[in-house]
Amino acid sequence: MSTTTTDARRNPPGRGERFADWTDSRLGLHGAGRKNLRKVFPDHWSFMLGEIAMYTFLIVLLTGVYLTLFFKPSMAELTYHGSYAPMNGVRMTEAYASTLDISFDVRGGLLIRQIHHWSALIFIAAMATHMMRVFFTGAFRKPREVNWIFGFTLLVLGCIAGFTGYSLPDDLLSGTGVRFMEGATLATPVIGTYLAFFLWGGEFPGTDIIPRFFAVHVLLVPGIMLGLFVLHIILVFYHKHTQYAGSGKTEENVVGMPFMPVYVAKAGGFFFLIFGVITVIAGLFTINPVWDLGPYRPDMVSTGAQPDWYMGWTEGLIRFMPGWEWVIPGGYTINFGVFIPLTLVGVVPIMMMAYPFFESWVTGDRREHHILDRPRNVPTRTGFGVAWLTLVFVLLTAGGNDLWATHFHLSINTITWTVRIAFFVAPVLAFWITRRICLGLQRRDREKILHGRETGIIKRLPHGEFIEVHEPLPQDELHKLTAHDQYAPLELGPSVDDNGVVRKQSPVQKLRARLSQGYFGEAGQIPKPTRREYEEITSGHGHH
């Protein structure tokens, strides 16, 4: 008799399995997830700067949605009668009144306002620091030039979102900032007056600027930022994450932990840690207390008015500029004291975005780079970065010249002229000093490679000479100190060929050769030790 049974027949799939099969057959999530969820990410503390920016951006979005439910973006005037007794009977706009209601009547409203503002400040600080890390380590090189542009655009859009956001309450401080913007708009040659009337809906303060700022702050800028943020993350996955030089790390691999489950678990914990820290900061330290300043009035200016820190350099540009004016044919006045700073505000970010292409043009390097540079090994680039940061600090000083004067009992004229001189001198000095420091660090690395690490042990040789015993570096550290590329400077070649014909050399070629010499010539880098030099030293011909 046969012993075959039907017990081994397959059970019908469950609902979850059927839904997974249905979804995968239409979206192909299984293959994409299996590939990307096991994506390896390297581990380094500096990579957390980008994560802080990402998480604070999410916190800004979450808290912003909550605030949008209660804020009224209207410049219609009313008489306040609410919970904040000192303001009862005061004429104000609906925007300012709703901000007071959020702060004193909406449950948790003041805490959410504080979290939103602190998160915005930390987001821009984290973005700026993250971009500095990318710049100094060369993470913007091929194939990440487009991601550099996305990141820098996110930083600029974050500043725009911040300015429009802290202008929405229509308090005396934010109204002063809007008035500043109106003056800058009026200074635009030829079309300034028409542009200001269009934006403000008439003579300042108009009736339209708060609703328009609200649309920009809540819809336009966040939508663009969210799209760029998604593209940024997609490109990080596609190009794979950069990593610092080390044992086993090459341009072809990534050494680290998989995205799922290790990185996801760490990232989730880090997000809640950041959220918690910002909540504590928001609960302990008040920021933007609009009830202390009162509603905006065009005939009043708050004492010591200062924008948020990330807009301070733009105000500094205006404060230290001389009041130059030209009257051009047609009766139009060009106010260079405002027009030149506005031009620089637009030109400088474009120059920073274009830097990866500039460096690629100077080096002629078309290779992909996934190993990061140490800033000391690219002295010219590092010098440019520090010079730029020095310039920003000078402009921040100019933007707060009144506070410097009152707190340190200095003359406004003295501060203004100091800043004007420093604007041209300080970045040059910072570039030169930084470059010299980087070259000195390269020389020290060269000595460590050839002679090893100092042990502090003094040894007397048989003939009476005293030497310090050096300990050879481990292979991992040797690899880290020698893994960087060193480019040969571009040479133009002879001006006459073998037949005596003069070779044509364009001004662009000559400029590129000079820049290449500045980057990679004798004054731009210290040669790495060769294998022969290292073997001669380690074979006993040198002192150890």
C-alpha positions as CSV (number, residue, x, y, z in Angstrom):
1,M,0.0,0.0,0.0
2,S,1.3,3.5,-0.9
3,T,2.6,5.7,2.0
4,T,2.3,9.0,0.1
5,T,0.4,11.6,2.0
6,T,-0.7,15.2,1.3
7,D,0.7,16.7,4.5
8,A,3.6,18.1,2.6
9,R,1.4,20.3,0.4
10,R,2.3,24.0,0.6
11,N,0.1,26.2,2.9
12,P,-1.6,29.1,1.1
13,P,0.3,32.4,1.5
14,G,-0.9,34.8,4.2
15,R,-2.3,38.3,3.6
16,G,1.0,40.0,4.4
17,E,2.9,37.8,1.9
18,R,0.3,38.3,-0.8
19,F,0.4,42.1,-0.2
20,A,4.2,42.0,-0.4
21,D,4.1,40.1,-3.6
22,W,1.5,42.4,-5.1
23,T,3.6,45.5,-4.2
24,D,6.9,44.0,-5.4
25,S,5.5,42.9,-8.7
26,R,4.4,46.6,-9.4
27,L,7.1,48.6,-7.8
28,G,10.1,46.3,-7.7
29,L,10.9,47.2,-4.1
30,H,12.5,43.8,-3.2
31,G,15.4,44.1,-5.5
32,A,16.0,47.8,-4.8
33,G,15.7,47.2,-1.0
34,R,18.0,44.2,-1.0
35,K,20.7,46.2,-2.7
36,N,20.4,49.5,-0.9
37,L,19.5,48.3,2.6
38,R,22.9,46.5,2.8
39,K,24.7,49.6,1.5
40,V,27.9,50.2,3.6
41,F,28.5,53.5,5.2
42,P,31.8,54.5,6.8
43,D,32.0,55.7,10.4
44,H,33.6,59.0,11.4
45,W,32.6,61.8,13.8
46,S,32.7,64.5,11.1
47,F,30.0,62.6,9.1
48,M,27.5,63.4,11.9
49,L,27.5,67.1,10.9
50,G,25.4,66.2,7.8
51,E,23.2,64.1,10.0
52,I,22.6,67.0,12.4
53,A,21.6,69.2,9.5
54,M,19.2,66.5,8.2
55,Y,17.5,65.8,11.5
56,T,17.2,69.5,12.4
57,F,15.6,70.1,9.0
58,L,13.0,67.4,9.8
59,I,12.4,69.0,13.2
60,V,11.9,72.3,11.5
61,L,9.3,70.8,9.1
62,L,7.4,69.0,11.9
63,T,7.2,72.0,14.2
64,G,6.5,74.3,11.3
65,V,3.4,72.2,10.3
66,Y,2.1,72.6,13.9
67,L,2.6,76.4,13.9
68,T,1.0,76.8,10.5
69,L,-2.3,75.6,12.0
70,F,-2.6,78.6,14.3
71,F,-0.6,81.4,12.6
72,K,-2.6,84.1,10.6
73,P,-0.5,85.6,7.9
74,S,-2.5,88.8,7.7
75,M,-1.5,92.5,8.0
76,A,-5.1,93.5,8.8
77,E,-5.0,95.6,12.0
78,L,-7.0,94.9,15.2
79,T,-7.0,95.9,18.9
80,Y,-5.5,93.1,21.0
81,H,-7.5,91.6,23.9
82,G,-5.9,88.4,25.0
83,S,-4.0,86.6,27.7
84,Y,-0.9,88.8,27.6
85,A,-2.2,91.7,29.7
86,P,0.6,94.3,28.9
87,M,-0.5,94.3,25.3
88,N,-4.3,94.7,25.9
89,G,-5.7,97.6,23.9
90,V,-2.7,97.9,21.6
91,R,-3.2,98.2,17.9
92,M,-1.4,95.4,16.0
93,T,-1.6,93.2,12.9
94,E,-3.3,89.8,12.9
95,A,0.1,88.2,12.3
96,Y,1.5,89.6,15.6
97,A,-1.7,88.9,17.5
98,S,-1.7,85.3,16.4
99,T,2.0,85.0,17.4
100,L,1.0,86.1,20.9
101,D,-1.9,83.6,20.9
102,I,0.5,80.8,19.9
103,S,2.9,81.8,22.7
104,F,0.3,82.3,25.5
105,D,-3.0,80.5,24.6
106,V,-2.1,77.5,22.4
107,R,-1.2,74.4,24.4
108,G,2.5,73.9,23.9
109,G,2.7,76.7,21.4
110,L,5.5,78.6,23.0
111,L,7.7,75.5,23.3
112,I,7.0,74.6,19.7
113,R,7.9,78.1,18.6
114,Q,11.2,77.9,20.6
115,I,12.0,74.5,19.2
116,H,11.3,75.7,15.6
117,H,13.5,78.7,16.0
118,W,16.4,76.9,17.7
119,S,16.2,74.1,15.1
120,A,16.4,76.6,12.3
121,L,19.5,78.2,13.8
122,I,21.2,74.8,14.4
123,F,20.2,73.6,10.9
124,I,22.0,76.5,9.2
125,A,25.0,76.1,11.6
126,A,25.2,72.4,10.9
127,M,24.8,72.9,7.1
128,A,27.6,75.5,7.1
129,T,29.9,73.3,9.2
130,H,29.1,70.3,7.0
131,M,29.9,72.3,3.9
132,M,33.2,73.3,5.5
133,R,34.0,69.7,6.1
134,V,33.2,68.8,2.5
135,F,35.3,71.7,1.2
136,F,38.4,71.1,3.3
137,T,38.5,67.4,2.7
138,G,37.8,67.6,-1.1
139,A,34.6,65.6,-0.9
140,F,33.2,67.9,-3.7
141,R,35.5,66.3,-6.4
142,K,34.2,64.1,-9.2
143,P,31.6,62.6,-9.2
144,R,30.1,64.8,-6.4
145,E,30.2,68.3,-8.0
146,V,26.4,68.3,-8.5
147,N,25.8,67.2,-4.9
148,W,28.1,70.1,-3.8
149,I,25.8,72.5,-5.7
150,F,22.7,70.9,-4.1
151,G,24.2,71.2,-0.6
152,F,25.2,74.8,-1.1
153,T,21.8,75.6,-2.5
154,L,20.2,74.1,0.5
155,L,22.4,76.4,2.7
156,V,21.3,79.5,0.8
157,L,17.7,78.4,0.8
158,G,17.9,77.8,4.5
159,C,19.0,81.4,5.0
160,I,16.1,82.6,2.9
161,A,13.7,80.5,4.9
162,G,15.2,81.8,8.1
163,F,14.8,85.4,7.1
164,T,11.2,85.1,5.9
165,G,10.4,83.0,9.0
166,Y,11.6,85.4,11.6
167,S,9.9,88.3,9.7
168,L,6.5,86.7,10.0
169,P,5.6,87.7,13.6
170,D,5.6,91.4,12.5
171,D,7.2,92.5,15.8
172,L,9.4,95.5,16.1
173,L,12.7,93.6,15.6
174,S,11.5,91.6,12.5
175,G,9.9,94.7,11.1
176,T,13.2,96.5,11.3
177,G,14.8,93.7,9.3
178,V,12.0,93.9,6.7
179,R,12.6,97.7,6.5
180,F,16.3,96.9,5.9
181,M,15.3,94.7,3.0
182,E,12.9,97.4,1.6
183,G,15.8,99.9,1.6
184,A,18.0,97.4,-0.2
185,T,15.3,96.7,-2.8
186,L,14.9,100.5,-3.4
187,A,18.6,100.7,-4.1
188,T,18.3,98.4,-7.1
189,P,19.1,100.6,-10.1
190,V,16.2,101.7,-12.3
191,I,13.6,99.2,-11.1
192,G,14.1,99.5,-7.4
193,T,11.0,101.6,-6.7
194,Y,8.7,99.5,-8.9
195,L,10.0,96.3,-7.4
196,A,9.5,97.5,-3.8
197,F,5.9,98.6,-4.6
198,F,5.2,95.2,-6.1
199,L,6.6,93.2,-3.2
200,W,5.1,95.3,-0.4
201,G,1.8,96.1,-2.2
202,G,2.3,99.8,-2.0
203,E,4.1,102.3,0.2
204,F,6.0,100.6,3.1
205,P,4.9,98.7,5.1
206,G,2.1,97.9,2.6
207,T,-0.4,95.1,3.1
208,D,1.1,92.2,1.2
209,I,4.6,91.4,2.5
210,I,3.6,89.1,5.4
211,P,1.2,86.9,3.2
212,R,3.9,86.7,0.5
213,F,6.7,85.9,3.1
214,F,4.3,83.2,4.5
215,A,3.9,81.6,1.1
216,V,7.6,81.7,0.5
217,H,8.4,80.4,4.0
218,V,5.8,77.7,4.2
219,L,5.4,76.5,0.6
220,L,8.0,77.6,-1.9
221,V,11.3,77.3,-0.1
222,P,10.5,74.2,2.0
223,G,9.2,72.4,-1.2
224,I,12.4,73.2,-3.1
225,M,14.6,72.2,-0.1
226,L,12.7,68.9,0.4
227,G,13.3,68.1,-3.3
228,L,17.0,69.0,-3.1
229,F,17.3,67.0,0.1
230,V,15.9,63.9,-1.5
231,L,18.1,64.3,-4.5
232,H,21.1,64.8,-2.2
233,I,20.5,61.6,-0.4
234,I,19.9,59.7,-3.6
235,L,23.2,60.8,-5.0
236,V,24.9,59.9,-1.7
237,F,23.6,56.3,-2.2
238,Y,24.4,56.3,-5.9
239,H,28.0,57.6,-5.6
240,K,28.7,55.8,-2.3
241,H,29.9,57.7,0.8
242,T,33.4,59.1,0.9
243,Q,35.9,57.8,3.5
244,Y,39.2,58.8,5.1
245,A,42.4,57.1,4.1
246,G,43.3,54.0,6.1
247,S,44.2,50.4,6.0
248,G,42.1,48.4,3.6
249,K,40.4,51.5,2.2
250,T,40.7,52.2,-1.5
251,E,38.9,54.2,-4.2
252,E,37.0,51.0,-5.1
253,N,35.5,50.0,-1.8
254,V,33.8,51.4,1.4
255,V,34.8,50.1,4.8
256,G,32.1,50.5,7.4
257,M,28.7,49.2,8.6
258,P,25.6,48.3,6.6
259,F,22.8,50.7,6.3
260,M,20.4,48.1,7.7
261,P,20.2,47.4,10.6
262,V,23.4,49.1,12.1
263,Y,23.3,52.5,10.6
264,V,19.5,52.8,10.9
265,A,19.6,52.0,14.6
266,K,22.3,54.5,15.2
267,A,20.6,57.2,13.1
268,G,17.3,56.7,14.9
269,G,18.9,57.1,18.3
270,F,20.9,60.1,17.1
271,F,17.7,61.8,15.8
272,F,15.9,61.5,19.1
273,L,19.0,62.6,21.0
274,I,19.2,65.8,18.8
275,F,15.4,66.3,19.3
276,G,15.8,66.0,23.0
277,V,18.7,68.3,23.3
278,I,17.0,71.0,21.2
279,T,13.8,70.6,23.3
280,V,15.9,71.2,26.5
281,I,17.6,74.2,24.9
282,A,14.2,75.6,23.9
283,G,12.8,75.1,27.3
284,L,15.7,76.8,29.1
285,F,16.7,79.6,26.8
286,T,14.2,82.0,25.4
287,I,14.7,83.2,21.9
288,N,12.8,85.9,19.9
289,P,10.5,87.1,22.8
290,V,8.2,89.1,20.5
291,W,6.1,90.2,23.5
292,D,9.0,92.2,24.9
293,L,9.3,94.3,21.7
294,G,5.8,95.0,20.7
295,P,4.2,95.2,17.3
296,Y,6.1,96.9,14.4
297,R,5.6,100.6,13.8
298,P,7.3,102.3,10.8
299,D,8.3,105.2,13.0
300,M,10.2,103.1,15.6
301,V,13.4,101.0,15.5
302,S,14.4,98.6,18.3
303,T,17.7,99.4,20.0
304,G,20.6,97.1,19.1
305,A,18.6,95.5,16.3
306,Q,20.5,92.5,14.9
307,P,19.4,89.8,12.5
308,D,20.0,86.1,13.2
309,W,23.7,85.2,13.0
310,Y,23.6,83.8,9.5
311,M,22.4,87.1,8.0
312,G,24.9,89.2,9.9
313,W,27.5,89.1,7.2
314,T,25.1,90.7,4.7
315,E,24.3,93.5,7.1
316,G,28.0,93.9,7.7
317,L,28.6,94.5,3.9
318,I,26.1,97.4,4.0
319,R,27.4,98.9,7.3
320,F,31.0,99.2,6.3
321,M,30.5,100.4,2.7
322,P,31.0,104.1,2.1
323,G,27.9,106.1,1.0
324,W,28.9,106.5,-2.7
325,E,26.3,107.6,-5.1
326,W,26.2,108.2,-8.9
327,V,23.5,110.0,-10.8
328,I,23.2,108.4,-14.3
329,P,21.5,109.9,-17.4
330,G,17.7,109.8,-16.9
331,G,17.9,111.0,-13.4
332,Y,18.4,107.6,-11.8
333,T,20.6,107.4,-8.7
334,I,22.9,104.4,-8.1
335,N,23.6,103.9,-4.5
336,F,26.9,102.0,-4.5
337,G,26.8,101.7,-0.7
338,V,24.0,99.3,-1.1
339,F,24.3,98.1,-4.8
340,I,27.8,96.7,-4.4
341,P,27.0,94.7,-1.2
342,L,23.9,93.3,-2.9
343,T,26.0,92.3,-5.9
344,L,28.5,90.5,-3.6
345,V,25.7,88.7,-1.8
346,G,24.7,87.2,-5.1
347,V,28.1,86.6,-6.6
348,V,29.9,85.1,-3.6
349,P,27.6,82.0,-3.3
350,I,27.9,81.4,-7.1
351,M,31.7,81.5,-6.8
352,M,31.6,79.0,-4.0
353,M,29.3,76.7,-6.0
354,A,31.7,76.9,-8.9
355,Y,34.9,76.0,-6.9
356,P,34.9,72.3,-7.7
357,F,34.9,73.0,-11.4
358,F,37.6,75.6,-10.9
359,E,39.9,73.2,-9.1
360,S,39.2,70.4,-11.6
361,W,40.2,72.8,-14.4
362,V,43.5,73.8,-12.6
363,T,44.5,70.2,-11.8
364,G,43.3,68.6,-15.1
365,D,42.1,65.7,-12.9
366,R,39.2,63.8,-14.4
367,R,39.3,60.8,-12.1
368,E,36.7,59.8,-9.5
369,H,37.7,60.4,-5.9
370,H,36.2,58.5,-2.9
371,I,39.1,58.9,-0.5
372,L,39.1,62.2,1.4
373,D,42.0,64.6,1.6
374,R,43.7,65.8,4.8
375,P,43.5,69.6,4.8
376,R,47.2,69.9,5.4
377,N,47.9,68.0,2.1
378,V,46.1,70.7,0.0
379,P,47.5,73.9,1.5
380,T,46.2,76.2,-1.2
381,R,42.6,75.0,-1.0
382,T,42.8,75.0,2.8
383,G,44.1,78.6,2.7
384,F,41.2,79.7,0.5
385,G,38.7,78.1,2.9
386,V,40.2,79.8,5.9
387,A,40.4,83.1,4.0
388,W,36.7,82.9,3.2
389,L,35.9,82.1,6.9
390,T,38.0,85.1,8.0
391,L,36.1,87.4,5.6
392,V,32.8,86.2,7.0
393,F,34.1,86.9,10.5
394,V,35.1,90.4,9.5
395,L,31.7,91.0,8.0
396,L,30.0,89.7,11.1
397,T,32.0,92.1,13.1
398,A,30.9,94.9,10.8
399,G,27.3,93.8,11.1
400,G,27.4,94.2,14.9
401,N,29.5,97.4,15.0
402,D,27.1,99.2,17.3
403,L,27.2,96.4,19.8
404,W,31.0,96.3,19.7
405,A,31.1,100.0,20.2
406,T,28.7,100.0,23.2
407,H,30.1,96.9,24.9
408,F,33.8,97.8,24.5
409,H,33.5,101.6,24.6
410,L,34.9,102.0,21.1
411,S,34.3,104.5,18.4
412,I,32.0,103.5,15.5
413,N,34.3,105.3,13.1
414,T,37.3,103.3,14.4
415,I,35.4,100.0,14.0
416,T,34.2,100.9,10.5
417,W,37.6,101.9,9.2
418,T,39.2,98.8,10.9
419,V,36.7,96.6,9.2
420,R,37.3,98.3,5.8
421,I,41.0,97.7,6.0
422,A,40.5,94.1,7.4
423,F,38.1,93.3,4.5
424,F,41.1,93.4,2.1
425,V,44.0,92.5,4.4
426,A,42.7,89.9,6.8
427,P,41.8,87.2,4.2
428,V,45.2,87.6,2.5
429,L,47.0,87.2,5.9
430,A,44.8,84.2,6.8
431,F,45.5,82.5,3.5
432,W,49.3,83.0,3.9
433,I,49.4,81.9,7.5
434,T,47.2,78.8,6.9
435,R,49.3,77.8,3.9
436,R,52.5,78.1,5.9
437,I,51.0,76.0,8.8
438,C,49.9,73.3,6.3
439,L,53.4,73.1,4.8
440,G,54.9,72.9,8.3
441,L,52.5,70.0,9.1
442,Q,53.6,68.3,5.8
443,R,57.2,68.6,6.8
444,R,56.5,67.1,10.2
445,D,54.7,64.2,8.5
446,R,57.6,63.7,6.2
447,E,60.0,63.5,9.2
448,K,57.7,61.0,10.9
449,I,57.6,58.8,7.8
450,L,61.4,58.7,7.4
451,H,62.5,58.7,11.0
452,G,59.6,57.4,12.9
453,R,58.0,58.6,16.1
454,E,60.1,60.2,18.9
455,T,60.3,57.9,22.0
456,G,62.1,60.3,24.4
457,I,64.8,57.7,24.9
458,I,68.4,59.1,24.6
459,K,71.1,56.6,23.6
460,R,74.8,57.1,23.6
461,L,76.7,55.5,20.8
462,P,80.2,53.8,21.2
463,H,82.0,56.8,19.8
464,G,80.3,59.2,22.2
465,E,77.5,60.6,20.1
466,F,74.0,61.0,21.8
467,I,70.9,60.3,19.6
468,E,67.3,59.9,20.3
469,V,65.8,56.5,19.6
470,H,62.9,56.7,17.1
471,E,60.1,54.1,16.8
472,P,59.0,53.1,13.3
473,L,55.4,54.0,12.5
474,P,52.9,51.2,12.1
475,Q,51.9,50.3,8.6
476,D,48.4,51.7,9.0
477,E,49.7,55.2,10.0
478,L,52.3,55.1,7.2
479,H,49.5,54.4,4.7
480,K,47.4,57.3,6.1
481,L,50.4,59.7,5.8
482,T,51.3,58.7,2.2
483,A,47.9,57.9,0.6
484,H,47.3,61.3,-0.8
485,D,48.0,62.3,-4.4
486,Q,50.5,64.9,-5.3
487,Y,50.0,66.6,-8.7
488,A,52.8,67.8,-10.9
489,P,52.4,71.5,-11.7
490,L,51.4,72.3,-15.3
491,E,54.2,73.3,-17.6
492,L,53.6,75.5,-20.6
493,G,56.7,74.1,-22.4
494,P,59.1,76.0,-24.7
495,S,57.7,79.1,-26.5
496,V,59.4,77.9,-29.7
497,D,59.0,74.4,-31.2
498,D,61.8,72.3,-32.8
499,N,61.4,74.1,-36.1
500,G,61.8,77.5,-34.6
501,V,58.1,78.4,-35.0
502,V,56.7,80.4,-32.1
503,R,54.0,78.4,-30.3
504,K,50.8,80.2,-29.6
505,Q,49.9,80.2,-25.9
506,S,46.6,81.7,-25.0
507,P,46.2,83.9,-21.9
508,V,43.9,81.2,-20.4
509,Q,46.7,78.6,-20.7
510,K,49.2,81.0,-19.1
511,L,46.7,81.7,-16.3
512,R,46.1,78.0,-15.7
513,A,49.8,77.3,-15.6
514,R,50.4,80.0,-13.0
515,L,47.5,78.7,-10.9
516,S,48.9,75.2,-11.2
517,Q,52.3,76.4,-10.0
518,G,50.7,78.1,-7.1
519,Y,48.8,75.0,-6.1
520,F,51.4,72.3,-6.7
521,G,54.7,74.1,-7.2
522,E,57.6,74.0,-4.8
523,A,56.0,76.7,-2.6
524,G,52.6,74.8,-2.7
525,Q,53.5,71.3,-1.4
526,I,56.2,69.3,0.3
527,P,57.2,66.2,-1.7
528,K,56.3,62.9,-0.2
529,P,59.2,60.6,0.7
530,T,60.0,58.2,-2.1
531,R,60.4,54.5,-1.5
532,R,64.1,54.8,-2.0
533,E,64.5,57.4,0.7
534,Y,62.4,55.4,3.1
535,E,64.4,52.2,2.4
536,E,67.8,54.0,2.8
537,I,66.7,55.3,6.2
538,T,65.1,52.1,7.5
539,S,68.1,50.0,6.3
540,G,70.3,51.6,8.9
541,H,72.0,54.4,6.9
542,G,70.0,57.0,8.9
543,H,69.8,57.6,12.7
544,H,67.1,55.9,14.6
